Short mmCIF file of C-alpha atoms in Angstrom, two decimals:
data_model
loop_
_atom_site.label_atom_id
_atom_site.label_comp_id
_atom_site.label_asym_id
_atom_site.label_seq_id
_atom_site.Cartn_x
_atom_site.Cartn_y
_atom_site.Cartn_z
CA MET A 1 -30.64 -30.01 -38.02
CA VAL A 2 -28.96 -33.19 -36.84
CA ALA A 3 -26.60 -31.24 -34.63
CA SER A 4 -29.56 -29.71 -32.83
CA ALA A 5 -31.12 -33.12 -32.38
CA ALA A 6 -27.94 -34.56 -30.95
CA VAL A 7 -27.39 -31.71 -28.53
CA ALA A 8 -30.99 -31.59 -27.42
CA GLY A 9 -31.17 -35.35 -27.07
CA VAL A 10 -28.63 -35.82 -24.28
CA SER A 11 -31.23 -36.92 -21.73
CA LEU A 12 -33.92 -38.08 -24.16
CA THR A 13 -34.79 -41.72 -24.67
CA ALA A 14 -33.47 -43.69 -27.63
CA HIS A 15 -36.96 -43.72 -29.16
CA GLN A 16 -37.26 -39.94 -28.87
CA ARG A 17 -33.83 -39.46 -30.40
CA ASN A 18 -34.85 -41.67 -33.32
CA ILE A 19 -37.98 -39.56 -33.81
CA LEU A 20 -35.90 -36.37 -33.86
CA ALA A 21 -33.47 -37.92 -36.33
CA GLY A 22 -36.38 -38.93 -38.57
CA VAL A 23 -37.93 -35.46 -38.40
CA ASN A 24 -34.57 -33.92 -39.25
CA ALA A 25 -34.04 -36.24 -42.22
CA GLY A 26 -37.55 -35.70 -43.59
CA ALA A 27 -37.63 -31.92 -43.17
CA SER A 28 -34.07 -31.51 -44.47
CA SER A 29 -34.97 -33.61 -47.53
CA LEU A 30 -37.86 -31.26 -48.31
CA SER A 31 -35.53 -28.27 -47.94
CA LEU A 32 -32.95 -29.97 -50.15
CA VAL A 33 -35.52 -30.53 -52.90
CA GLY A 34 -36.93 -27.00 -52.64
CA SER A 35 -33.60 -25.18 -52.63
CA GLY A 36 -32.19 -27.56 -55.26
CA PHE A 37 -35.10 -26.65 -57.53
CA ILE A 38 -34.25 -22.95 -57.30
CA VAL A 39 -30.57 -23.67 -57.99
CA LEU A 40 -31.55 -25.79 -61.00
CA CYS A 41 -33.83 -23.05 -62.35
CA TYR A 42 -31.04 -20.50 -62.11
CA LEU A 43 -28.63 -22.78 -63.97
CA LEU A 44 -31.10 -23.78 -66.70
CA PHE A 45 -32.90 -20.50 -67.45
CA LYS A 46 -30.65 -17.73 -68.74
CA GLU A 47 -33.33 -15.07 -68.24
CA LEU A 48 -33.07 -15.61 -64.47
CA ARG A 49 -29.37 -14.77 -64.32
CA LYS A 50 -29.93 -11.23 -63.12
CA PHE A 51 -28.21 -9.72 -60.13
CA SER A 52 -31.34 -9.67 -57.97
CA PHE A 53 -32.03 -13.36 -58.59
CA LYS A 54 -28.33 -14.21 -58.34
CA LEU A 55 -28.55 -13.36 -54.64
CA VAL A 56 -31.52 -15.72 -54.34
CA PHE A 57 -29.40 -18.38 -56.08
CA TYR A 58 -26.61 -18.04 -53.51
CA LEU A 59 -29.21 -18.21 -50.74
CA ALA A 60 -30.71 -21.38 -52.22
CA LEU A 61 -27.24 -22.87 -52.74
CA SER A 62 -26.39 -22.29 -49.08
CA ASP A 63 -29.71 -23.80 -48.02
CA MET A 64 -29.17 -26.81 -50.28
CA LEU A 65 -25.71 -27.54 -48.90
CA CYS A 66 -26.88 -26.95 -45.32
CA SER A 67 -29.71 -29.45 -45.85
CA PHE A 68 -27.39 -31.94 -47.52
CA PHE A 69 -24.88 -31.96 -44.69
CA SER A 70 -27.76 -32.11 -42.22
CA ILE A 71 -28.92 -35.35 -43.84
CA VAL A 72 -25.46 -36.96 -44.01
CA GLY A 73 -25.70 -38.54 -40.58
CA ASP A 74 -25.58 -38.27 -36.83
CA PRO A 75 -22.65 -36.01 -35.85
CA SER A 76 -21.96 -38.24 -32.83
CA LYS A 77 -20.71 -41.11 -35.00
CA GLY A 78 -19.32 -41.83 -38.41
CA PHE A 79 -16.30 -40.89 -40.46
CA PHE A 80 -17.69 -37.60 -41.75
CA CYS A 81 -19.24 -36.38 -38.52
CA SER A 82 -16.79 -33.52 -37.96
CA ALA A 83 -17.08 -32.24 -41.52
CA GLN A 84 -20.84 -32.65 -41.32
CA GLY A 85 -21.19 -30.61 -38.15
CA TYR A 86 -18.95 -27.75 -39.20
CA SER A 87 -20.27 -27.67 -42.78
CA THR A 88 -23.88 -27.52 -41.58
CA HIS A 89 -23.02 -24.62 -39.29
CA PHE A 90 -21.08 -22.82 -42.04
CA PHE A 91 -23.79 -22.99 -44.71
CA CYS A 92 -26.62 -22.32 -42.27
CA VAL A 93 -24.94 -19.08 -41.17
CA ALA A 94 -24.30 -18.22 -44.82
CA SER A 95 -28.00 -18.77 -45.57
CA PHE A 96 -29.36 -16.14 -43.21
CA LEU A 97 -26.52 -13.75 -44.08
CA TRP A 98 -27.55 -13.88 -47.75
CA THR A 99 -31.00 -12.70 -46.69
CA THR A 100 -29.40 -9.54 -45.31
CA THR A 101 -27.71 -8.85 -48.66
CA ILE A 102 -31.11 -9.09 -50.38
CA ALA A 103 -32.59 -6.70 -47.81
CA PHE A 104 -29.64 -4.33 -48.30
CA THR A 105 -30.11 -4.42 -52.08
CA LEU A 106 -33.80 -3.62 -51.81
CA HIS A 107 -33.18 -0.79 -49.33
CA ARG A 108 -30.45 0.78 -51.43
CA THR A 109 -32.57 0.57 -54.58
CA VAL A 110 -35.96 1.59 -53.19
CA VAL A 111 -35.15 3.95 -50.33
CA LYS A 112 -31.87 5.49 -51.47
CA HIS A 113 -32.64 5.28 -55.20
CA LYS A 114 -29.19 3.94 -56.04
CA THR A 115 -28.47 1.80 -59.09
CA ASP A 116 -24.99 0.62 -58.11
CA VAL A 117 -26.01 -2.53 -56.23
CA GLU A 118 -24.17 -4.83 -58.65
CA GLU A 119 -20.89 -3.25 -57.58
CA PHE A 120 -21.39 -4.76 -54.10
CA GLU A 121 -21.30 -8.39 -55.27
CA ALA A 122 -17.66 -8.93 -54.27
CA VAL A 123 -18.31 -7.26 -50.92
CA PHE A 124 -21.33 -9.51 -50.38
CA HIS A 125 -19.25 -12.63 -50.98
CA LEU A 126 -16.52 -11.47 -48.64
CA TYR A 127 -19.08 -10.56 -45.98
CA VAL A 128 -21.11 -13.79 -46.19
CA TRP A 129 -18.40 -16.41 -46.64
CA GLY A 130 -15.89 -14.61 -44.41
CA THR A 131 -18.34 -14.19 -41.55
CA SER A 132 -19.56 -17.78 -41.90
CA LEU A 133 -15.99 -19.09 -41.79
CA ALA A 134 -15.13 -16.92 -38.78
CA MET A 135 -18.23 -18.08 -36.86
CA THR A 136 -17.47 -21.73 -37.68
CA VAL A 137 -13.83 -21.46 -36.58
CA ILE A 138 -14.76 -19.65 -33.36
CA ARG A 139 -17.37 -22.30 -32.58
CA SER A 140 -14.70 -25.01 -32.77
CA PHE A 141 -13.06 -23.45 -29.71
CA GLY A 142 -15.98 -24.65 -27.61
CA ASN A 143 -15.93 -28.24 -28.87
CA ASP A 144 -14.23 -31.24 -27.31
CA HIS A 145 -12.65 -33.63 -29.80
CA ARG A 146 -11.47 -36.17 -27.23
CA HIS A 147 -14.67 -37.88 -26.14
CA LEU A 148 -15.69 -39.62 -29.36
CA SER A 149 -12.93 -39.98 -31.93
CA ALA A 150 -10.48 -37.98 -33.98
CA TRP A 151 -13.21 -37.15 -36.47
CA CYS A 152 -15.97 -36.21 -34.05
CA TRP A 153 -16.70 -33.26 -31.81
CA THR A 154 -19.09 -32.51 -29.00
CA GLN A 155 -20.00 -29.39 -27.14
CA SER A 156 -18.28 -29.27 -23.77
CA GLY A 157 -20.19 -27.77 -20.86
CA LEU A 158 -21.40 -24.22 -20.54
CA THR A 159 -18.46 -22.82 -22.50
CA GLY A 160 -19.29 -24.77 -25.63
CA LYS A 161 -22.98 -23.93 -25.38
CA ALA A 162 -22.23 -20.25 -24.86
CA ILE A 163 -19.87 -20.15 -27.84
CA HIS A 164 -22.49 -21.93 -29.96
CA PHE A 165 -25.06 -19.33 -28.98
CA VAL A 166 -22.69 -16.44 -29.68
CA THR A 167 -21.51 -17.78 -33.05
CA PHE A 168 -24.94 -18.74 -34.39
CA TYR A 169 -27.96 -17.35 -32.59
CA MET A 170 -26.62 -13.87 -31.94
CA PRO A 171 -25.72 -13.27 -35.63
CA LEU A 172 -29.04 -14.88 -36.56
CA TRP A 173 -31.14 -12.50 -34.49
CA GLY A 174 -28.98 -9.61 -35.63
CA ALA A 175 -29.87 -10.55 -39.20
CA ILE A 176 -33.56 -10.82 -38.26
CA LEU A 177 -33.57 -7.36 -36.67
CA TYR A 178 -31.70 -5.85 -39.62
CA ASN A 179 -34.08 -7.45 -42.14
CA GLY A 180 -37.14 -6.39 -40.18
CA PHE A 181 -35.98 -2.77 -39.88
CA THR A 182 -34.92 -2.65 -43.54
CA TYR A 183 -38.16 -4.10 -44.89
CA PHE A 184 -40.14 -1.74 -42.66
CA GLN A 185 -38.39 1.21 -44.28
CA VAL A 186 -38.84 -0.21 -47.79
CA ILE A 187 -42.54 -0.96 -47.33
CA ARG A 188 -43.14 2.45 -45.75
CA MET A 189 -41.45 4.09 -48.73
CA LEU A 190 -43.62 2.16 -51.18
CA ASN A 191 -46.73 2.89 -49.14
CA ASN A 192 -46.01 6.59 -49.51
CA ALA A 193 -45.33 6.15 -53.23
CA THR A 194 -48.59 4.24 -53.66
CA ARG A 195 -50.63 6.94 -51.93
CA MET A 196 -48.99 9.60 -54.08
CA ALA A 197 -49.60 7.58 -57.25
CA VAL A 198 -53.26 7.01 -56.44
CA GLY A 199 -53.71 10.74 -56.01
CA MET A 200 -52.23 11.42 -59.43
CA SER A 201 -54.31 11.41 -62.58
CA GLY A 202 -51.99 9.06 -64.41
CA GLN A 203 -53.47 5.61 -63.94
CA PRO A 204 -50.37 3.73 -65.24
CA TYR A 205 -48.26 5.22 -62.45
CA ALA A 206 -50.77 4.11 -59.85
CA SER A 207 -50.87 0.63 -61.37
CA ASP A 208 -47.07 0.31 -61.31
CA ALA A 209 -46.96 1.46 -57.69
CA ARG A 210 -49.58 -1.12 -56.69
CA ASP A 211 -47.65 -3.86 -58.50
CA ASN A 212 -44.45 -2.89 -56.71
CA MET A 213 -46.25 -2.75 -53.40
CA ARG A 214 -47.75 -6.20 -53.97
CA ALA A 215 -44.30 -7.62 -54.69
CA LEU A 216 -42.73 -5.94 -51.65
CA ASN A 217 -45.50 -7.18 -49.36
CA ARG A 218 -44.62 -10.70 -50.49
CA TRP A 219 -40.92 -10.09 -49.88
CA GLY A 220 -41.76 -8.62 -46.49
CA TYR A 221 -42.40 -12.12 -45.21
CA TYR A 222 -38.66 -12.85 -45.27
CA PRO A 223 -37.89 -11.82 -41.66
CA LEU A 224 -40.85 -13.94 -40.52
CA ILE A 225 -39.28 -17.00 -42.17
CA LEU A 226 -36.16 -16.72 -40.01
CA ILE A 227 -38.23 -16.08 -36.90
CA GLY A 228 -40.45 -19.08 -37.59
CA SER A 229 -37.48 -21.30 -38.38
CA TRP A 230 -35.35 -20.44 -35.37
CA ALA A 231 -37.62 -19.20 -32.57
CA PHE A 232 -38.01 -22.67 -31.06
CA GLY A 233 -34.31 -23.38 -31.56
CA THR A 234 -33.40 -20.21 -29.68
CA ILE A 235 -35.77 -21.05 -26.81
CA ASN A 236 -34.40 -24.59 -26.71
CA ARG A 237 -30.78 -23.37 -26.55
CA ILE A 238 -31.61 -20.94 -23.72
CA HIS A 239 -33.50 -23.63 -21.84
CA ASP A 240 -30.63 -26.09 -22.32
CA PHE A 241 -28.19 -23.51 -21.01
CA PHE A 242 -30.06 -23.07 -17.72
CA GLU A 243 -31.50 -26.60 -17.42
CA PRO A 244 -28.94 -28.90 -19.07
CA ASN A 245 -30.30 -32.04 -17.40
CA HIS A 246 -33.94 -31.44 -18.21
CA LYS A 247 -34.81 -31.79 -21.89
CA ILE A 248 -38.26 -31.03 -23.27
CA PHE A 249 -39.10 -33.39 -26.11
CA TRP A 250 -41.79 -31.30 -27.79
CA LEU A 251 -39.51 -28.25 -27.76
CA SER A 252 -36.69 -30.26 -29.31
CA PHE A 253 -39.18 -31.63 -31.86
CA LEU A 254 -40.24 -28.13 -32.91
CA ASP A 255 -36.62 -26.95 -32.84
CA VAL A 256 -35.42 -29.65 -35.22
CA GLY A 257 -38.48 -29.56 -37.47
CA THR A 258 -38.71 -25.82 -38.06
CA ALA A 259 -34.95 -25.31 -38.38
CA SER A 260 -34.67 -28.08 -40.96
CA LEU A 261 -37.51 -26.58 -43.02
CA MET A 262 -35.80 -23.21 -43.41
CA GLY A 263 -34.51 -24.09 -46.88
CA LEU A 264 -38.00 -25.07 -48.04
CA PHE A 265 -39.50 -21.85 -46.65
CA ASN A 266 -36.82 -19.75 -48.34
CA SER A 267 -37.24 -21.52 -51.69
CA ILE A 268 -41.00 -20.89 -51.66
CA ALA A 269 -40.85 -17.25 -50.54
CA TYR A 270 -37.71 -16.10 -52.34
CA GLY A 271 -37.52 -18.39 -55.33
CA LEU A 272 -41.03 -19.06 -56.61
CA ASN A 273 -41.64 -15.53 -57.86
CA SER A 274 -43.30 -14.60 -61.12
CA SER A 275 -39.98 -14.62 -63.01
CA VAL A 276 -39.37 -18.27 -62.15
CA ARG A 277 -42.96 -19.23 -62.89
CA ARG A 278 -42.86 -17.35 -66.18
CA ALA A 279 -39.64 -19.11 -67.23
CA ILE A 280 -41.18 -22.49 -66.41
CA CYS A 281 -44.47 -21.65 -68.13
CA GLU A 282 -42.70 -20.54 -71.29
CA ARG A 283 -41.23 -24.03 -71.54
CA LEU A 284 -44.52 -25.68 -70.67
CA ASP A 285 -46.33 -23.56 -73.23
CA LYS A 286 -43.82 -24.66 -75.86
CA TYR A 287 -43.62 -28.38 -75.07
CA TRP A 288 -46.74 -29.17 -73.02
CA PRO A 289 -49.64 -30.64 -75.09
CA GLU A 290 -52.33 -28.05 -75.73
CA GLY A 291 -55.07 -30.36 -74.53
CA LEU A 292 -53.49 -30.62 -71.09
CA ASN A 293 -53.11 -26.87 -70.52
CA ARG A 294 -56.50 -26.61 -68.87
CA TRP A 295 -55.29 -28.89 -66.08
CA LEU A 296 -52.51 -26.48 -65.08
CA PRO A 297 -53.14 -24.13 -62.13
CA ILE A 298 -53.94 -20.57 -63.18
CA ASN A 299 -50.69 -19.31 -61.60
CA PHE A 300 -48.71 -21.57 -63.93
CA LYS A 301 -50.37 -20.51 -67.17
CA TYR A 302 -48.13 -18.40 -69.34
CA LYS A 303 -50.87 -16.08 -70.60
CA ALA A 304 -51.82 -15.17 -67.05
CA LEU A 305 -48.21 -14.53 -66.09
CA THR A 306 -47.50 -12.25 -69.02
CA GLN A 307 -49.74 -9.68 -67.38
CA GLU A 308 -48.14 -10.05 -63.96
CA SER A 309 -45.59 -7.41 -63.09
CA GLU A 310 -42.39 -8.40 -61.35
CA LEU A 311 -40.68 -6.06 -58.92
CA VAL A 312 -39.28 -3.52 -61.38
CA LEU A 313 -37.40 -1.57 -58.75
CA LEU A 314 -34.46 -3.95 -59.08
CA SER A 315 -34.21 -3.73 -62.86
CA THR A 316 -30.63 -2.46 -62.71
CA ASP A 317 -29.27 -5.79 -63.91
CA GLY A 318 -27.15 -5.83 -67.01
#
């Protein structure tokens, strides 16, 4: 994120700041493309407009807008710097909050065996957008608008840094802990179901349980995405709080790079599931020349995907 680069670059050289800005722009561009692809798939393919994938769409939309505002420019100069800084913070918070709604949906469906998850959509929107707005407004209390211009803001001293940590990193790690605990319960439940199914004589039940377990194992990487994206950022913020005059370039480099790639990581893990690949392959199978089909990867061949089972535990969509 550009904001992270600017904050972490107070005592860095101009060359190092340029490197961080370049890393931010490049990584954010990749995230913009990845999340934009998922948004485009949702809008183009009607078969993807299910409740479970709708949550992924809102996650990708938040990532896309976060990446866009991250690319806009350096928050220390320019007409849009204030809007850029606050908008990046708002959509970045919204991004990891949407991951908690997906975890909640899985837990309620798999562990509690409820089929009323669609009824929570309005609550999800209120929770995500309301919390993101509250965190963004509270963060503005720790910013100083006087130093640069009427349109710009900077963090002022320990108070601003503390408020930034409280309004971003504390909710972030709360979301990580919630996701980790929730996915642990879901995977444990499916492990038990798989063992029971294997012990039964009905082979189709065992096959379905293995398919569900395979899908959940893939989804279980979600908490690791947030940890990988923000671990260095958290360490950098803590270090900057205690050693404000001593910046570590490699830590800032990893902070900016991994945080800016969060949208790309999310789009790959959440978005590129078998439903998306199947929707794409149906179009390719219809319009792609038959002679070129052999050049497609096996995972993007429609005949192979027709046998692949998607996570059926969320098939409560109307």
